[in-house]
Amino acid sequence: MIPSVDRVDVLLSQDELNERISALGAEITARYRGRDLTLVGILKGSALFLTDLMRAIALPLQIDFLELSSYKGGMASTGSVRLVKDLTHSIEGKDVIIVEDIVDTGLTLRYLLQTLATRKPASLATATLLDKPSGRVEGADCDLDFVGFTIPGHFVVGYGLDLAGYFRNLPYVGIYHPEEDS
Ligand code: PRP
């Protein structure tokens, strides 16, 4: 069944997202001047954030993508992470920023940091639009270098984040209220 947008309440508006992403871009621009920057977007959720963030960074940079899977179409994390698509190019010697839409349990990011560190980047940092610290599981506390917003423990959709593949195209981040709540 296609979920209804009527069950989504706006948490972060398009204007709030734009403003914060511009600020993150400026921060990254200041910190990475003179470096060989690669943004690694984690598909599919980070697609919108990555494309807006890269436009807010006033530096030469490259992008690449990885696809992982941790949520299997529902609202709860399964706890397992699977590599679906690897990077196209080597990141050896590059200053890499992993770009995520959300850090929830932290398991995806922990896997990414461990995996990408073995590929000898010059540096490895993390940027996430959303940080949901209440979701973090033991042993998956990662350092987040660039955070857009810290959010409470709701299930959020929009701006790349999905429910069963839907809602990624919403231009805002919203809280999804499942039917049982009504
Ligand atoms: C989501 C999100 C992060 C990950 C975060 O991806 O994009 O990659 O979960 O969750 P965690 O901190 O609990 O590991 P998902 O597996 O849903 O795939 P998607 O990006 O294609 O939606």
PDB file of C-alpha atoms and ligand atoms in Angstrom:
ATOM      1  CA  MET A   1       0.000   0.000   0.000  1.00  0.00           C
ATOM      2  CA  ILE A   2       1.190   3.502  -0.786  1.00  0.00           C
ATOM      3  CA  PRO A   3       1.520   5.457   2.500  1.00  0.00           C
ATOM      4  CA  SER A   4      -0.408   8.719   2.727  1.00  0.00           C
ATOM      5  CA  VAL A   5       1.317  12.077   3.046  1.00  0.00           C
ATOM      6  CA  ASP A   6      -1.601  13.100   5.297  1.00  0.00           C
ATOM      7  CA  ARG A   7       0.161  11.157   8.053  1.00  0.00           C
ATOM      8  CA  VAL A   8       3.297  13.300   7.773  1.00  0.00           C
ATOM      9  CA  ASP A   9       3.810  16.392   9.951  1.00  0.00           C
ATOM     10  CA  VAL A  10       6.570  18.812   8.980  1.00  0.00           C
ATOM     11  CA  LEU A  11       9.543  18.680  11.349  1.00  0.00           C
ATOM     12  CA  LEU A  12      12.086  20.651   9.304  1.00  0.00           C
ATOM     13  CA  SER A  13      10.833  22.945   6.563  1.00  0.00           C
ATOM     14  CA  GLN A  14      12.477  23.482   3.210  1.00  0.00           C
ATOM     15  CA  ASP A  15      13.719  26.905   4.394  1.00  0.00           C
ATOM     16  CA  GLU A  16      15.223  25.460   7.573  1.00  0.00           C
ATOM     17  CA  LEU A  17      16.981  22.751   5.544  1.00  0.00           C
ATOM     18  CA  ASN A  18      18.332  25.263   3.023  1.00  0.00           C
ATOM     19  CA  GLU A  19      19.654  27.581   5.709  1.00  0.00           C
ATOM     20  CA  ARG A  20      21.382  24.834   7.694  1.00  0.00           C
ATOM     21  CA  ILE A  21      22.871  23.156   4.611  1.00  0.00           C
ATOM     22  CA  SER A  22      24.315  26.494   3.447  1.00  0.00           C
ATOM     23  CA  ALA A  23      25.978  26.853   6.850  1.00  0.00           C
ATOM     24  CA  LEU A  24      27.379  23.303   6.698  1.00  0.00           C
ATOM     25  CA  GLY A  25      28.693  23.995   3.205  1.00  0.00           C
ATOM     26  CA  ALA A  26      30.449  27.123   4.437  1.00  0.00           C
ATOM     27  CA  GLU A  27      31.953  25.190   7.348  1.00  0.00           C
ATOM     28  CA  ILE A  28      33.248  22.454   5.034  1.00  0.00           C
ATOM     29  CA  THR A  29      34.571  25.061   2.580  1.00  0.00           C
ATOM     30  CA  ALA A  30      36.588  26.718   5.353  1.00  0.00           C
ATOM     31  CA  ARG A  31      37.933  23.443   6.711  1.00  0.00           C
ATOM     32  CA  TYR A  32      38.855  21.725   3.411  1.00  0.00           C
ATOM     33  CA  ARG A  33      40.432  24.561   1.437  1.00  0.00           C
ATOM     34  CA  GLY A  34      43.530  23.273  -0.408  1.00  0.00           C
ATOM     35  CA  ARG A  35      42.596  19.604   0.152  1.00  0.00           C
ATOM     36  CA  ASP A  36      41.528  16.904  -2.337  1.00  0.00           C
ATOM     37  CA  LEU A  37      37.933  16.487  -1.229  1.00  0.00           C
ATOM     38  CA  THR A  38      35.637  13.557  -2.102  1.00  0.00           C
ATOM     39  CA  LEU A  39      32.057  13.386  -0.865  1.00  0.00           C
ATOM     40  CA  VAL A  40      30.836   9.808  -0.532  1.00  0.00           C
ATOM     41  CA  GLY A  41      27.042   9.720  -0.622  1.00  0.00           C
ATOM     42  CA  ILE A  42      25.289   6.735   0.908  1.00  0.00           C
ATOM     43  CA  LEU A  43      22.392   5.711  -1.315  1.00  0.00           C
ATOM     44  CA  LYS A  44      19.632   6.088  -1.441  1.00  0.00           C
ATOM     45  CA  GLY A  45      18.751   8.308   1.526  1.00  0.00           C
ATOM     46  CA  SER A  46      21.554  10.855   1.157  1.00  0.00           C
ATOM     47  CA  ALA A  47      20.771  11.707  -2.480  1.00  0.00           C
ATOM     48  CA  LEU A  48      18.984  15.014  -1.850  1.00  0.00           C
ATOM     49  CA  PHE A  49      21.280  16.122   0.971  1.00  0.00           C
ATOM     50  CA  LEU A  50      24.403  15.345  -1.067  1.00  0.00           C
ATOM     51  CA  THR A  51      23.264  17.293  -4.103  1.00  0.00           C
ATOM     52  CA  ASP A  52      22.332  20.344  -2.030  1.00  0.00           C
ATOM     53  CA  LEU A  53      25.426  20.133   0.188  1.00  0.00           C
ATOM     54  CA  MET A  54      27.846  19.899  -2.739  1.00  0.00           C
ATOM     55  CA  ARG A  55      26.359  23.072  -4.231  1.00  0.00           C
ATOM     56  CA  ALA A  56      26.969  24.827  -0.919  1.00  0.00           C
ATOM     57  CA  ILE A  57      30.687  23.931  -0.914  1.00  0.00           C
ATOM     58  CA  ALA A  58      32.775  26.479  -2.806  1.00  0.00           C
ATOM     59  CA  LEU A  59      35.731  24.177  -3.517  1.00  0.00           C
ATOM     60  CA  PRO A  60      36.782  21.743  -6.227  1.00  0.00           C
ATOM     61  CA  LEU A  61      35.543  18.314  -5.170  1.00  0.00           C
ATOM     62  CA  GLN A  62      34.597  14.862  -6.419  1.00  0.00           C
ATOM     63  CA  ILE A  63      31.653  12.681  -5.516  1.00  0.00           C
ATOM     64  CA  ASP A  64      31.117   8.945  -5.377  1.00  0.00           C
ATOM     65  CA  PHE A  65      28.378   6.694  -4.024  1.00  0.00           C
ATOM     66  CA  LEU A  66      28.013   3.584  -1.930  1.00  0.00           C
ATOM     67  CA  GLU A  67      24.781   1.752  -1.405  1.00  0.00           C
ATOM     68  CA  LEU A  68      24.130  -0.024   1.839  1.00  0.00           C
ATOM     69  CA  SER A  69      21.039  -1.473   3.347  1.00  0.00           C
ATOM     70  CA  SER A  70      20.100  -1.613   7.000  1.00  0.00           C
ATOM     71  CA  TYR A  71      16.337  -0.961   7.126  1.00  0.00           C
ATOM     72  CA  LYS A  72      14.449  -3.554   5.128  1.00  0.00           C
ATOM     73  CA  GLY A  73      11.412  -1.538   4.077  1.00  0.00           C
ATOM     74  CA  GLY A  74       9.762  -1.115   7.477  1.00  0.00           C
ATOM     75  CA  MET A  75      10.134   1.344  10.343  1.00  0.00           C
ATOM     76  CA  ALA A  76      12.581  -0.620  12.535  1.00  0.00           C
ATOM     77  CA  SER A  77      16.268  -1.286  11.967  1.00  0.00           C
ATOM     78  CA  THR A  78      17.250  -4.925  11.511  1.00  0.00           C
ATOM     79  CA  GLY A  79      20.689  -4.272  12.951  1.00  0.00           C
ATOM     80  CA  SER A  80      22.510  -5.783   9.995  1.00  0.00           C
ATOM     81  CA  VAL A  81      24.311  -3.822   7.295  1.00  0.00           C
ATOM     82  CA  ARG A  82      24.790  -5.084   3.748  1.00  0.00           C
ATOM     83  CA  LEU A  83      26.941  -3.603   0.953  1.00  0.00           C
ATOM     84  CA  VAL A  84      24.777  -3.305  -2.173  1.00  0.00           C
ATOM     85  CA  LYS A  85      26.989  -1.094  -4.390  1.00  0.00           C
ATOM     86  CA  ASP A  86      30.650  -0.205  -3.868  1.00  0.00           C
ATOM     87  CA  LEU A  87      32.499   3.007  -4.763  1.00  0.00           C
ATOM     88  CA  THR A  88      33.480   3.495  -8.393  1.00  0.00           C
ATOM     89  CA  HIS A  89      36.869   5.117  -7.682  1.00  0.00           C
ATOM     90  CA  SER A  90      39.733   4.669  -5.245  1.00  0.00           C
ATOM     91  CA  ILE A  91      39.742   7.021  -2.249  1.00  0.00           C
ATOM     92  CA  GLU A  92      43.419   6.453  -1.441  1.00  0.00           C
ATOM     93  CA  GLY A  93      44.998   9.792  -0.542  1.00  0.00           C
ATOM     94  CA  LYS A  94      41.684  11.651  -0.743  1.00  0.00           C
ATOM     95  CA  ASP A  95      40.071  13.711   1.989  1.00  0.00           C
ATOM     96  CA  VAL A  96      36.785  11.892   2.316  1.00  0.00           C
ATOM     97  CA  ILE A  97      33.537  13.011   3.893  1.00  0.00           C
ATOM     98  CA  ILE A  98      30.890  10.312   4.249  1.00  0.00           C
ATOM     99  CA  VAL A  99      27.505  11.954   3.602  1.00  0.00           C
ATOM    100  CA  GLU A 100      24.484  10.414   5.328  1.00  0.00           C
ATOM    101  CA  ASP A 101      20.875  11.485   5.656  1.00  0.00           C
ATOM    102  CA  ILE A 102      20.498  10.079   9.172  1.00  0.00           C
ATOM    103  CA  VAL A 103      22.492   8.363  11.892  1.00  0.00           C
ATOM    104  CA  ASP A 104      20.121   6.279  13.989  1.00  0.00           C
ATOM    105  CA  THR A 105      21.506   3.071  15.545  1.00  0.00           C
ATOM    106  CA  GLY A 106      24.954   4.105  14.265  1.00  0.00           C
ATOM    107  CA  LEU A 107      25.558   0.619  12.815  1.00  0.00           C
ATOM    108  CA  THR A 108      25.676   1.820   9.202  1.00  0.00           C
ATOM    109  CA  LEU A 109      28.202   4.527   9.976  1.00  0.00           C
ATOM    110  CA  ARG A 110      30.326   2.224  12.107  1.00  0.00           C
ATOM    111  CA  TYR A 111      30.474  -0.222   9.191  1.00  0.00           C
ATOM    112  CA  LEU A 112      31.316   2.586   6.758  1.00  0.00           C
ATOM    113  CA  LEU A 113      34.076   4.042   8.918  1.00  0.00           C
ATOM    114  CA  GLN A 114      35.664   0.619   9.401  1.00  0.00           C
ATOM    115  CA  THR A 115      35.372  -0.280   5.711  1.00  0.00           C
ATOM    116  CA  LEU A 116      36.569   3.019   4.222  1.00  0.00           C
ATOM    117  CA  ALA A 117      39.450   3.412   6.699  1.00  0.00           C
ATOM    118  CA  THR A 118      41.078   0.306   5.183  1.00  0.00           C
ATOM    119  CA  ARG A 119      41.262   2.090   1.805  1.00  0.00           C
ATOM    120  CA  LYS A 120      43.887   4.587   2.987  1.00  0.00           C
ATOM    121  CA  PRO A 121      42.110   7.945   2.578  1.00  0.00           C
ATOM    122  CA  ALA A 122      44.166  10.984   3.662  1.00  0.00           C
ATOM    123  CA  SER A 123      41.344  11.726   6.100  1.00  0.00           C
ATOM    124  CA  LEU A 124      37.884  10.397   6.821  1.00  0.00           C
ATOM    125  CA  ALA A 125      35.078  12.522   8.226  1.00  0.00           C
ATOM    126  CA  THR A 126      31.307  12.240   8.551  1.00  0.00           C
ATOM    127  CA  ALA A 127      28.471  14.584   7.634  1.00  0.00           C
ATOM    128  CA  THR A 128      24.883  13.726   8.452  1.00  0.00           C
ATOM    129  CA  LEU A 129      21.801  15.817   7.918  1.00  0.00           C
ATOM    130  CA  LEU A 130      20.058  14.253  10.907  1.00  0.00           C
ATOM    131  CA  ASP A 131      21.392  12.742  14.106  1.00  0.00           C
ATOM    132  CA  LYS A 132      18.987  10.708  16.225  1.00  0.00           C
ATOM    133  CA  PRO A 133      21.039   9.954  19.364  1.00  0.00           C
ATOM    134  CA  SER A 134      18.144   8.149  21.104  1.00  0.00           C
ATOM    135  CA  GLY A 135      18.431   5.345  18.516  1.00  0.00           C
ATOM    136  CA  ARG A 136      22.115   4.616  19.109  1.00  0.00           C
ATOM    137  CA  VAL A 137      23.018   1.035  20.073  1.00  0.00           C
ATOM    138  CA  GLU A 138      25.886   0.080  22.337  1.00  0.00           C
ATOM    139  CA  GLY A 139      29.250   0.049  20.638  1.00  0.00           C
ATOM    140  CA  ALA A 140      28.092   2.170  17.678  1.00  0.00           C
ATOM    141  CA  ASP A 141      28.888   5.625  19.028  1.00  0.00           C
ATOM    142  CA  CYS A 142      30.718   7.342  16.176  1.00  0.00           C
ATOM    143  CA  ASP A 143      32.254  10.793  15.968  1.00  0.00           C
ATOM    144  CA  LEU A 144      30.095  13.004  13.778  1.00  0.00           C
ATOM    145  CA  ASP A 145      32.044  15.883  12.252  1.00  0.00           C
ATOM    146  CA  PHE A 146      29.198  17.786  10.567  1.00  0.00           C
ATOM    147  CA  VAL A 147      25.608  17.499  11.828  1.00  0.00           C
ATOM    148  CA  GLY A 148      22.644  19.333  10.337  1.00  0.00           C
ATOM    149  CA  PHE A 149      20.067  18.736  13.059  1.00  0.00           C
ATOM    150  CA  THR A 150      19.793  16.609  16.186  1.00  0.00           C
ATOM    151  CA  ILE A 151      16.285  15.183  16.262  1.00  0.00           C
ATOM    152  CA  PRO A 152      14.115  13.302  18.782  1.00  0.00           C
ATOM    153  CA  GLY A 153      13.222   9.614  18.437  1.00  0.00           C
ATOM    154  CA  HIS A 154      10.422   9.869  15.868  1.00  0.00           C
ATOM    155  CA  PHE A 155      10.272   7.995  12.586  1.00  0.00           C
ATOM    156  CA  VAL A 156      11.116  10.628   9.998  1.00  0.00           C
ATOM    157  CA  VAL A 157      10.566  10.714   6.252  1.00  0.00           C
ATOM    158  CA  GLY A 158      11.158  13.114   3.390  1.00  0.00           C
ATOM    159  CA  TYR A 159      14.142  14.843   1.823  1.00  0.00           C
ATOM    160  CA  GLY A 160      15.650  11.444   0.936  1.00  0.00           C
ATOM    161  CA  LEU A 161      14.297   9.469   3.885  1.00  0.00           C
ATOM    162  CA  ASP A 162      11.729   6.835   3.072  1.00  0.00           C
ATOM    163  CA  LEU A 163       8.984   4.595   4.334  1.00  0.00           C
ATOM    164  CA  ALA A 164       8.958   1.430   2.217  1.00  0.00           C
ATOM    165  CA  GLY A 165      10.614   3.430  -0.561  1.00  0.00           C
ATOM    166  CA  TYR A 166       8.073   6.273  -0.531  1.00  0.00           C
ATOM    167  CA  PHE A 167       8.313   9.916   0.626  1.00  0.00           C
ATOM    168  CA  ARG A 168      11.947  10.473  -0.480  1.00  0.00           C
ATOM    169  CA  ASN A 169      10.785  13.289  -2.774  1.00  0.00           C
ATOM    170  CA  LEU A 170       9.169  15.406  -0.053  1.00  0.00           C
ATOM    171  CA  PRO A 171      11.103  18.704   0.037  1.00  0.00           C
ATOM    172  CA  TYR A 172      10.948  18.774   3.863  1.00  0.00           C
ATOM    173  CA  VAL A 173      11.641  16.336   6.715  1.00  0.00           C
ATOM    174  CA  GLY A 174       8.491  15.158   8.446  1.00  0.00           C
ATOM    175  CA  ILE A 175       7.363  12.863  11.238  1.00  0.00           C
ATOM    176  CA  TYR A 176       5.337   9.901  10.007  1.00  0.00           C
ATOM    177  CA  HIS A 177       2.431   8.861  12.229  1.00  0.00           C
ATOM    178  CA  PRO A 178       1.508   5.226  11.631  1.00  0.00           C
ATOM    179  CA  GLU A 179      -2.172   4.272  11.367  1.00  0.00           C
ATOM    180  CA  GLU A 180      -2.299   2.492  14.751  1.00  0.00           C
ATOM    181  CA  ASP A 181      -1.823   5.871  16.467  1.00  0.00           C
ATOM    182  CA  SER A 182      -5.056   7.337  15.116  1.00  0.00           C
TER     183      SER A 182
HETATM  184  C1  PRP B   1      19.169   4.510   6.378  1.00  0.00           C
HETATM  185  C2  PRP B   1      19.946   5.803   6.303  1.00  0.00           C
HETATM  186  C3  PRP B   1      21.295   5.434   6.843  1.00  0.00           C
HETATM  187  C4  PRP B   1      20.993   4.327   7.821  1.00  0.00           C
HETATM  188  C5  PRP B   1      21.067   4.860   9.212  1.00  0.00           C
HETATM  189  O1  PRP B   1      19.463   3.771   5.231  1.00  0.00           O
HETATM  190  O2  PRP B   1      20.030   6.283   4.992  1.00  0.00           O
HETATM  191  O3  PRP B   1      22.149   4.953   5.831  1.00  0.00           O
HETATM  192  O4  PRP B   1      19.658   3.872   7.535  1.00  0.00           O
HETATM  193  O5  PRP B   1      20.617   3.934  10.135  1.00  0.00           O
HETATM  194  P1  PRP B   1      21.486   3.323  11.292  1.00  0.00           P
HETATM  195  O6  PRP B   1      22.232   4.425  11.970  1.00  0.00           O
HETATM  196  O7  PRP B   1      20.438   2.719  12.202  1.00  0.00           O
HETATM  197  O8  PRP B   1      22.399   2.284  10.724  1.00  0.00           O
HETATM  198  P2  PRP B   1      18.582   2.553   4.708  1.00  0.00           P
HETATM  199  O9  PRP B   1      19.270   1.270   5.029  1.00  0.00           O
HETATM  200  O10 PRP B   1      17.174   2.729   5.189  1.00  0.00           O
HETATM  201  O11 PRP B   1      18.652   2.695   3.151  1.00  0.00           O
HETATM  202  P3  PRP B   1      18.230   3.964   2.240  1.00  0.00           P
HETATM  203  O12 PRP B   1      19.268   5.032   2.459  1.00  0.00           O
HETATM  204  O13 PRP B   1      18.272   3.400   0.865  1.00  0.00           O
HETATM  205  O14 PRP B   1      16.857   4.396   2.669  1.00  0.00           O
END
